[in-house]
């Protein structure tokens, strides 16, 4: 069993960072960051909740949060998380707009009740969205949640919604590969609020 | 088995006889609304779109452009509108906060589905519409394909009874609900019952809009005579309202006796289980008072504020900022003298935009300041410094507090 972070469409293994309940999109994408380009804006994720975190998080890491994760606006937070290298999200409960934003940016997201008790900072987590299984490789705890609908899994596995649009001829096809990068994809069609 | 209002709409637009909680359905979207932010920086012009007649573009969040990044979006929007023949283009001068523009132009219609790049799109629920905010990527996809998917969530039904007392508004009803019942994450909210008949449309809009703060999926009001008259006045008649079946299944049914309500104030951070009746709130001194946003920048909100402010003066040391929700509201409030009353009292009337509501391009609050707002969100950092405190209340409460210099009960003075 390798301890190196890995992400393969619907399966992600990575080191976790554990946050609390009720994190809003203003905590992750504050208004001031909306004036900046993605790499600069990404430095403000959790600016007030956990200052300095953006220097510590690494490629392939997983963010674990509590209840009502992502309440707030339609700002493309997933683009910032991707910029920081975050490979997946696990939460006890997601706000549906935030969850959809993750899916549409191709960022794997799994709802695991009690996630913040199951995982501690630095644990190695493995999730498989296709089967709904999660494992804490550090503590050996493991469990299963209902898998997401096939249509949702397809969007995530395809790297988000924009590569699909290119394949279907709504966008120039030479963009298909570039659009697989969630940062590009989310920035590609502007922002929301 | 019976269906809720929302289930009926989703079933119909999915072309199914029925849907049930947990189903994932693919639906046709009746109206897609793009906002200015969608066009800033790296906008990609699509090769084709589903139907230009089912698209509207509203310039609202950052107009007139406060940054070069925002300014760069304007030409993208104009070129896109021109190339695809989008006639519903609400450019600067005809602009306003998207949900207000949607309402004024009858774009959210009973029984239909509306998607927009802003999280408060649930405002359209006041019109018996399945309206919700979606991310920019998803709205872009709907623009192209005309379709998206939803998973059917359980529904909470609010059964409204009685009539709101004088001095109590939709904002107070919402703050009461938020305080009493807390979050509704991954749930739909449905409002109906005999108390609805006496509730004005602007109050319904405030309540529907703020479903977003409860983390709800959709928040939808029943279709009734008030709504029918509203659409008739707009010349919109060809719609099919959605009614809940009498045997619909709800996760919970909660009765609200409107006649027992008082004005509420939410304390900083969240509206969820974090409010108090205005009579019990700490007598907090305020630095900024804000009346505006998609929730409470409507003509009636300005009417109520002007009524409280007329002949009075904003307290020294308090900034009162009033933002009409649209150019249309601005012009009407100007004609009716509300803006004169507000300005004479020492209030600052601004251009119709999102502006101060999301702490982006004006009216920001500094560290250590206290703001009382009638807008949508009191999150930490929402309106400027994370070290500022944001309380939330109705336009009447905000106006009366601006005069007093601290949070007060408007009913003691010239309420409503
Ligand atoms: S007024 Fe505020 S809540 Fe409403 S759409 Fe604008 S930023 Fe969002």
XYZ file of C-alpha atoms and ligand atoms in Angstrom:
617
model
C 0.000 0.000 0.000
C 1.570 3.232 -1.143
C 1.440 6.319 1.004
C 2.006 8.662 -1.907
C -0.961 10.854 -2.806
C -2.782 9.680 -5.901
C -5.836 10.722 -7.795
C -7.386 8.728 -10.575
C -10.734 10.190 -11.591
C -13.052 8.713 -8.999
C -10.395 7.345 -6.641
C -8.292 9.664 -4.534
C -5.751 8.985 -1.816
C -4.248 11.878 0.079
C -3.303 13.535 3.324
C -6.204 15.264 5.049
C -6.740 18.679 6.565
C -9.692 18.752 8.929
C -11.921 21.819 9.265
C -15.091 22.485 11.236
C -18.779 23.196 10.549
C -20.464 25.938 8.562
C -17.559 27.097 6.390
C -18.896 29.643 3.926
C -17.740 30.617 0.468
C -16.716 33.973 1.974
C -14.255 32.008 4.138
C -12.783 30.450 0.999
C -13.245 33.079 -1.706
C -13.536 36.475 0.011
C -14.781 39.435 -2.050
C -11.315 40.923 -2.336
C -10.018 37.729 -3.923
C -12.625 38.106 -6.664
C -10.603 41.010 -8.007
C -7.527 38.780 -8.432
C -6.475 36.067 -10.852
C -6.857 32.459 -9.701
C -3.266 31.873 -8.416
C -3.356 35.040 -6.306
C -6.939 34.506 -5.153
C -6.065 30.969 -4.036
C -3.736 32.390 -1.396
C -6.793 33.717 0.442
C -8.594 30.397 0.927
C -9.478 30.062 4.642
C -7.626 33.364 5.220
C -9.495 34.023 8.435
C -10.321 30.489 9.567
C -6.804 29.078 9.296
C -4.295 31.757 8.334
C -1.194 30.386 6.638
C -2.846 27.144 5.533
C -2.375 27.873 1.849
C 1.401 27.638 2.359
C 1.091 24.253 4.060
C -1.397 22.411 1.848
C 0.202 20.326 -0.869
C -0.693 18.686 -4.158
C -2.964 15.683 -3.686
C -4.234 16.706 -0.238
C -7.842 16.283 0.808
C -9.993 18.827 2.670
C -12.308 17.348 5.309
C -15.095 19.531 6.706
C -18.108 19.244 8.977
C -21.752 20.203 8.493
C -23.119 22.581 5.861
C -19.825 22.872 3.999
C -19.809 25.653 1.407
C -22.870 27.664 2.345
C -22.940 30.870 0.358
C -22.353 32.048 -3.141
C -21.693 30.431 -6.501
C -18.099 31.676 -6.646
C -15.973 28.956 -8.280
C -14.140 27.943 -5.104
C -13.182 24.611 -6.669
C -10.851 26.483 -8.997
C -8.973 27.921 -6.027
C -8.809 24.557 -4.263
C -7.490 22.971 -7.417
C -4.893 25.694 -7.734
C -3.722 24.775 -4.218
C -3.456 21.114 -5.229
C -6.501 19.883 -3.302
C -7.519 16.579 -4.896
C -10.831 15.860 -3.161
C -13.345 17.058 -0.598
C -14.940 15.066 2.175
C -17.638 16.604 4.360
C -20.286 15.504 6.791
C -22.755 17.581 4.780
C -22.366 19.769 1.695
C -24.369 22.799 0.645
C -25.808 21.617 -2.678
C -24.621 24.596 -4.725
C -21.067 24.116 -3.463
C -21.266 20.378 -4.091
C -22.454 20.917 -7.664
C -19.650 23.409 -8.223
C -17.125 20.775 -7.154
C -18.677 18.146 -9.418
C -18.796 20.510 -12.366
C -15.130 21.387 -11.888
C -14.260 17.674 -11.767
C -13.279 17.830 -8.094
C -14.255 14.565 -6.339
C -16.495 15.171 -3.324
C -17.868 12.627 -0.871
C -20.386 13.004 1.951
C -19.238 10.999 4.989
C -21.295 11.438 8.161
C -18.959 11.899 11.172
C -16.035 12.675 8.848
C -14.498 15.123 11.319
C -14.390 12.423 14.032
C -13.092 9.771 11.637
C -10.221 11.843 10.297
C -7.556 13.952 12.025
C -5.087 16.356 10.444
C -2.357 14.466 8.651
C -4.183 11.121 8.314
C -4.034 9.406 4.961
C -7.493 9.036 3.449
C -8.581 6.971 0.471
C -11.941 7.403 -1.205
C -13.575 5.685 -4.152
C -16.594 7.581 -5.423
C -17.636 4.765 -7.742
C -18.226 2.357 -4.872
C -18.810 4.922 -2.107
C -16.062 3.471 0.069
C -13.762 5.507 2.294
C -10.761 4.421 4.357
C -8.598 6.137 6.908
C -5.312 4.381 6.143
C -3.752 5.831 9.275
C -6.315 4.399 11.705
C -7.588 1.617 9.424
C -11.172 2.816 9.900
C -13.279 2.176 6.846
C -16.874 2.558 5.708
C -19.271 2.914 2.834
C -21.742 5.599 1.770
C -24.366 5.489 -1.002
C -22.562 6.105 -4.316
C -23.480 9.210 -6.323
C -25.820 8.915 -9.326
C -24.081 7.613 -12.462
C -24.636 10.892 -14.269
C -22.757 12.768 -11.552
C -19.905 10.247 -11.483
C -19.545 10.643 -15.246
C -19.106 14.410 -14.944
C -16.441 14.042 -12.256
C -14.604 11.268 -14.113
C -14.626 13.398 -17.253
C -12.790 16.206 -15.478
C -15.832 18.431 -15.095
C -18.538 19.857 -17.261
C -16.578 21.980 -19.741
C -14.530 19.215 -21.436
C -17.866 17.565 -22.124
C -19.237 20.689 -23.776
C -16.186 20.798 -25.994
C -16.680 17.133 -26.940
C -20.301 17.878 -27.781
C -19.305 20.715 -30.069
C -20.360 23.680 -27.954
C -16.782 24.835 -27.518
C -13.778 24.547 -29.831
C -12.554 20.923 -29.630
C -8.907 21.949 -29.371
C -9.796 23.146 -25.872
C -10.873 19.702 -24.599
C -7.586 18.861 -22.913
C -6.926 22.334 -21.556
C -10.431 22.410 -20.107
C -9.724 19.285 -18.077
C -7.811 21.484 -15.665
C -10.479 22.676 -13.244
C -8.682 25.972 -12.707
C -8.834 26.749 -16.387
C -12.321 25.349 -16.684
C -13.758 27.356 -13.845
C -12.004 30.526 -14.866
C -12.975 29.933 -18.483
C -16.556 30.940 -17.991
C -16.093 33.664 -15.458
C -17.254 33.894 -11.912
C -20.427 33.802 -9.906
C -21.748 35.234 -6.693
C -48.399 9.218 -4.421
C -48.843 12.983 -4.154
C -46.142 15.484 -5.054
C -44.981 18.784 -3.576
C -44.917 21.969 -5.690
C -41.274 21.425 -6.485
C -41.695 17.752 -7.352
C -44.507 18.642 -9.765
C -42.340 21.175 -11.586
C -39.369 18.833 -11.809
C -41.551 15.961 -13.041
C -43.155 18.068 -15.728
C -39.902 19.526 -17.018
C -38.300 16.075 -16.945
C -41.204 14.709 -18.990
C -42.127 12.209 -16.257
C -45.481 11.374 -14.685
C -43.985 11.656 -11.239
C -40.755 12.020 -9.287
C -39.927 11.078 -5.714
C -37.340 12.099 -3.152
C -33.909 10.746 -4.081
C -34.595 10.557 -7.832
C -32.073 12.210 -10.119
C -33.801 13.799 -13.076
C -32.672 15.658 -16.167
C -34.850 18.683 -16.874
C -35.363 21.355 -19.525
C -34.588 24.818 -18.211
C -37.038 27.567 -19.199
C -34.870 30.624 -18.537
C -31.120 30.989 -18.061
C -29.808 34.228 -16.613
C -26.168 35.250 -16.973
C -24.667 37.989 -14.801
C -21.798 40.367 -15.483
C -19.266 38.378 -13.414
C -19.672 35.479 -15.810
C -18.129 37.559 -18.574
C -15.126 38.967 -16.781
C -11.580 37.815 -17.579
C -11.408 34.589 -19.576
C -14.912 34.321 -21.042
C -15.062 31.676 -23.774
C -17.538 32.445 -26.500
C -19.527 29.234 -27.169
C -19.911 27.962 -30.740
C -23.659 27.461 -30.326
C -26.287 27.817 -27.625
C -29.606 26.104 -26.973
C -32.068 28.959 -27.469
C -31.397 32.724 -27.374
C -35.026 33.373 -26.403
C -34.488 31.496 -23.149
C -31.505 33.572 -22.110
C -31.196 36.879 -20.284
C -28.042 38.822 -19.441
C -28.069 41.166 -16.467
C -25.243 43.534 -15.573
C -25.482 43.792 -11.820
C -22.710 42.774 -9.469
C -20.002 45.180 -10.468
C -21.482 48.020 -12.516
C -20.464 50.591 -13.534
C -17.209 48.646 -13.523
C -15.040 49.299 -10.452
C -11.975 47.405 -11.751
C -10.359 46.772 -15.109
C -11.127 43.070 -14.673
C -14.824 43.888 -14.421
C -14.627 46.421 -17.228
C -13.192 43.720 -19.476
C -16.349 41.678 -19.048
C -18.645 44.305 -20.564
C -17.439 43.966 -24.155
C -17.641 40.143 -23.869
C -21.246 40.386 -22.758
C -22.155 42.866 -25.481
C -20.499 40.837 -28.198
C -22.119 37.640 -26.973
C -25.571 39.286 -26.869
C -25.152 40.749 -30.339
C -23.792 37.589 -31.960
C -26.463 35.304 -30.572
C -29.326 37.792 -30.850
C -30.123 37.885 -27.116
C -32.849 40.501 -26.828
C -33.128 40.299 -23.035
C -29.906 42.141 -22.367
C -30.082 44.443 -19.353
C -26.980 46.531 -19.880
C -25.855 49.441 -17.707
C -28.704 51.950 -17.721
C -31.366 49.219 -17.846
C -29.544 47.237 -15.202
C -30.300 46.100 -11.705
C -29.645 43.207 -9.373
C -30.465 40.164 -11.466
C -33.239 38.823 -9.230
C -34.998 42.184 -9.268
C -34.676 42.413 -13.054
C -35.971 38.852 -13.349
C -38.986 39.801 -11.227
C -39.752 43.079 -13.024
C -39.678 41.443 -16.395
C -41.628 38.340 -15.488
C -38.736 36.008 -16.333
C -39.453 33.735 -13.356
C -42.828 32.247 -14.250
C -45.075 29.911 -12.288
C -44.407 26.221 -12.840
C -41.183 26.806 -14.769
C -37.461 26.325 -14.129
C -35.042 29.239 -13.944
C -31.265 28.981 -13.598
C -28.849 31.814 -12.899
C -25.208 32.247 -11.899
C -26.124 33.792 -8.564
C -26.830 31.928 -5.354
C -29.926 34.001 -4.547
C -31.767 32.864 -7.657
C -34.165 31.123 -5.258
C -35.730 34.632 -5.124
C -37.732 33.479 -8.146
C -39.457 30.981 -5.875
C -41.762 33.830 -4.811
C -43.344 33.447 -8.256
C -43.988 29.706 -7.927
C -40.875 29.049 -10.008
C -38.286 26.323 -9.501
C -35.426 28.794 -9.402
C -31.993 28.217 -7.995
C -28.455 29.465 -8.179
C -25.895 27.330 -9.957
C -22.182 27.754 -10.487
C -20.805 29.563 -13.517
C -19.706 26.324 -15.191
C -23.127 24.758 -14.840
C -24.984 27.842 -16.025
C -22.640 27.948 -18.992
C -23.527 24.347 -19.714
C -27.266 25.085 -19.487
C -26.767 28.027 -21.794
C -25.329 25.598 -24.345
C -27.540 22.550 -23.860
C -30.746 23.969 -22.353
C -30.752 21.198 -19.766
C -29.392 20.173 -16.385
C -29.981 17.625 -13.625
C -31.409 17.789 -10.134
C -31.684 15.298 -7.349
C -35.096 15.556 -5.700
C -34.652 16.633 -2.077
C -37.151 16.219 0.748
C -39.424 19.240 1.278
C -40.335 21.212 4.374
C -43.719 22.894 4.168
C -44.325 26.180 5.932
C -48.020 26.653 6.538
C -48.634 30.374 7.020
C -51.532 31.413 9.220
C -52.886 34.792 10.308
C -51.681 38.228 9.213
C -48.432 40.053 9.882
C -48.889 42.864 12.435
C -47.986 46.442 11.441
C -44.235 46.989 11.641
C -43.438 43.344 10.834
C -42.130 42.496 7.356
C -41.053 39.516 5.273
C -37.529 39.987 6.609
C -38.821 39.452 10.130
C -40.718 36.333 9.065
C -37.527 35.003 7.526
C -35.347 35.854 10.527
C -37.899 34.190 12.779
C -37.868 31.016 10.668
C -34.052 31.015 10.521
C -33.796 31.494 14.246
C -36.434 28.947 15.151
C -35.620 26.130 12.754
C -32.036 26.707 11.583
C -30.443 25.311 8.430
C -32.319 23.416 5.743
C -29.303 21.965 3.947
C -30.265 19.759 1.003
C -33.959 20.365 1.608
C -36.609 22.222 -0.375
C -38.810 24.826 1.301
C -42.434 25.300 0.329
C -44.557 28.205 1.583
C -48.342 28.267 1.480
C -51.428 28.261 3.649
C -54.220 30.713 4.404
C -51.828 33.383 5.729
C -50.267 33.796 2.304
C -53.171 35.808 0.886
C -52.364 38.816 3.079
C -48.620 38.680 2.486
C -47.488 41.218 -0.137
C -45.324 39.996 -3.000
C -42.277 41.978 -1.903
C -42.276 40.192 1.448
C -42.540 36.832 -0.288
C -39.544 37.783 -2.416
C -37.448 38.586 0.642
C -38.306 35.230 2.207
C -37.731 33.230 -0.990
C -34.415 35.015 -1.637
C -33.032 34.170 1.762
C -33.642 30.461 1.390
C -29.994 30.571 0.298
C -28.908 31.495 3.833
C -30.694 28.409 5.143
C -28.676 26.347 2.642
C -31.939 25.150 1.045
C -32.116 23.853 -2.518
C -35.323 25.532 -3.704
C -37.725 27.782 -1.820
C -41.064 28.112 -3.516
C -44.332 29.882 -2.814
C -47.798 28.714 -3.773
C -49.567 30.305 -6.733
C -52.535 32.427 -5.646
C -54.650 35.424 -6.676
C -51.912 37.893 -5.704
C -49.516 36.174 -8.081
C -52.115 35.847 -10.823
C -52.799 39.606 -10.638
C -49.067 40.328 -10.723
C -48.547 38.358 -13.918
C -51.667 39.742 -15.507
C -50.298 43.246 -14.945
C -47.097 42.144 -16.676
C -49.113 40.712 -19.573
C -47.887 37.184 -18.830
C -50.710 34.654 -18.963
C -49.455 31.522 -20.738
C -48.089 29.637 -17.777
C -49.027 26.562 -15.825
C -48.758 27.047 -12.048
C -47.624 24.198 -9.847
C -49.858 23.193 -6.970
C -48.911 20.741 -4.248
C -51.078 17.647 -4.013
C -53.115 17.331 -0.830
C -51.402 14.003 -0.162
C -47.873 15.248 -0.890
C -45.178 13.864 1.398
C -43.171 16.354 3.470
C -40.121 15.919 5.659
C -41.877 18.275 8.060
C -44.854 20.656 8.124
C -44.365 23.755 10.264
C -47.070 26.251 11.087
C -46.171 29.915 11.386
C -48.775 32.180 12.951
C -47.802 35.475 11.340
C -49.914 37.477 13.803
C -47.607 36.515 16.685
C -44.390 37.755 15.052
C -42.276 40.760 16.021
C -39.301 42.392 14.269
C -36.142 40.283 14.560
C -32.446 40.969 14.409
C -29.830 38.379 13.469
C -26.519 38.600 15.266
C -23.212 38.550 13.340
C -21.961 35.439 11.532
C -25.061 33.540 10.496
C -28.831 33.914 10.488
C -29.294 30.307 11.531
C -30.401 30.034 15.170
C -28.675 33.325 15.830
C -31.435 35.928 16.147
C -33.424 37.748 18.775
C -36.581 39.842 18.815
C -35.521 43.480 18.382
C -36.873 44.153 21.860
C -34.265 41.798 23.328
C -31.205 42.634 21.235
C -28.280 44.338 22.925
C -28.437 48.135 22.338
C -25.515 48.051 19.930
C -24.095 51.302 18.566
C -23.774 51.139 14.778
C -21.322 52.691 12.313
C -23.046 51.755 9.059
C -26.654 51.074 8.138
C -27.374 49.444 4.774
C -30.692 49.083 2.976
C -30.466 47.289 -0.343
C -29.751 43.975 -2.098
C -31.950 41.546 -3.977
C -33.742 40.769 -0.718
C -34.533 44.291 0.452
C -33.786 46.908 -2.179
C -37.281 46.678 -3.610
C -39.536 49.694 -4.122
C -41.584 48.782 -1.052
C -38.426 48.538 1.046
C -37.450 52.051 -0.031
C -40.998 53.242 0.661
C -40.829 51.861 4.198
C -37.350 53.319 4.781
C -38.399 56.726 3.436
C -41.439 56.653 5.721
C -39.223 56.130 8.757
C -36.620 58.700 7.674
C -38.891 61.506 6.468
C -38.196 64.660 8.422
C -35.548 62.979 10.597
C -31.751 63.000 10.536
C -29.310 60.109 10.446
C -27.295 60.117 13.696
C -23.850 61.685 13.676
C -21.200 59.057 13.091
C -23.551 56.722 11.195
C -23.381 56.147 7.438
C -26.735 55.194 5.938
C -26.335 53.641 2.487
C -29.410 52.909 0.409
C -29.144 50.961 -2.847
C -32.244 50.548 -5.025
C -32.354 47.012 -6.408
C -32.649 48.131 -10.016
C -32.644 51.133 -12.282
C -36.409 50.689 -12.482
C -36.724 50.831 -8.681
C -34.405 53.837 -8.674
C -36.559 55.717 -11.181
C -39.819 54.844 -9.409
C -38.415 55.782 -5.989
C -37.185 59.048 -7.476
C -40.592 59.848 -8.921
C -42.347 58.961 -5.661
C -40.050 61.159 -3.598
C -38.516 58.327 -1.537
C -34.982 59.138 -2.643
C -35.514 62.778 -1.678
C -36.652 61.757 1.805
C -33.672 59.435 2.232
C -31.140 61.973 0.985
C -32.689 64.807 3.031
C -32.262 62.655 6.136
C -28.553 62.324 5.374
C -28.661 58.926 3.686
C -26.493 58.121 0.673
C -28.494 56.788 -2.269
C -26.319 54.742 -4.610
C -26.524 53.316 -8.076
C -28.497 50.059 -8.419
C -25.935 47.287 -7.981
C -24.845 44.500 -5.654
C -22.010 46.703 -4.382
C -22.055 46.917 -0.614
C -24.021 43.682 -0.163
C -21.029 41.569 -1.104
C -18.353 43.952 0.081
C -16.944 44.315 -3.376
C -17.009 47.830 -4.691
C -18.468 50.303 -2.244
C -19.717 50.775 1.257
C -17.221 48.401 2.824
C -16.891 48.237 6.598
C -13.585 48.553 8.425
C -12.067 46.618 11.340
C -13.995 47.029 14.578
C -17.025 48.594 12.889
C -20.610 47.497 13.381
C -22.982 47.351 10.427
C -26.728 46.796 10.539
C -27.841 45.524 7.148
C -31.099 44.590 5.479
C -29.214 42.669 2.783
C -28.840 38.913 2.523
C -25.726 37.808 4.398
C -24.118 38.555 7.748
C -21.164 36.189 7.255
C -17.828 37.215 8.726
C -15.991 39.283 6.110
C -19.014 39.530 3.822
C -19.124 43.320 3.719
C -15.459 44.153 4.186
C -13.186 43.516 7.144
C -13.504 40.133 8.903
C -13.107 42.162 12.082
C -16.360 44.037 11.449
C -19.645 42.801 12.903
C -22.720 42.529 10.685
C -26.172 42.446 12.223
C -29.219 41.909 10.010
C -32.738 43.318 10.233
C -35.641 44.699 8.185
C -35.441 48.001 6.275
C -37.693 49.609 8.907
C -35.394 48.516 11.719
C -32.294 49.605 9.801
C -33.755 53.047 9.009
C -34.907 53.656 12.592
C -31.529 52.489 13.906
C -29.689 54.839 11.539
C -31.567 57.723 13.136
C -30.981 56.470 16.670
C -27.334 55.539 16.086
C -27.917 52.134 17.670
C -30.161 49.130 17.040
C -33.718 50.103 17.967
C -37.291 48.959 17.447
C -38.820 50.960 14.584
C -42.287 50.418 15.981
C -41.527 52.882 18.770
C -41.323 55.626 16.164
C -42.973 55.905 12.783
C -43.107 52.269 11.713
C -44.549 51.376 8.313
S -27.610 41.879 -3.900
Fe -26.168 40.694 -2.697
S -27.126 38.713 -2.393
Fe -28.248 39.753 -3.992
S -27.353 39.021 -5.900
Fe -26.259 40.886 -5.330
S -24.508 40.234 -4.103
Fe -25.916 38.513 -4.236
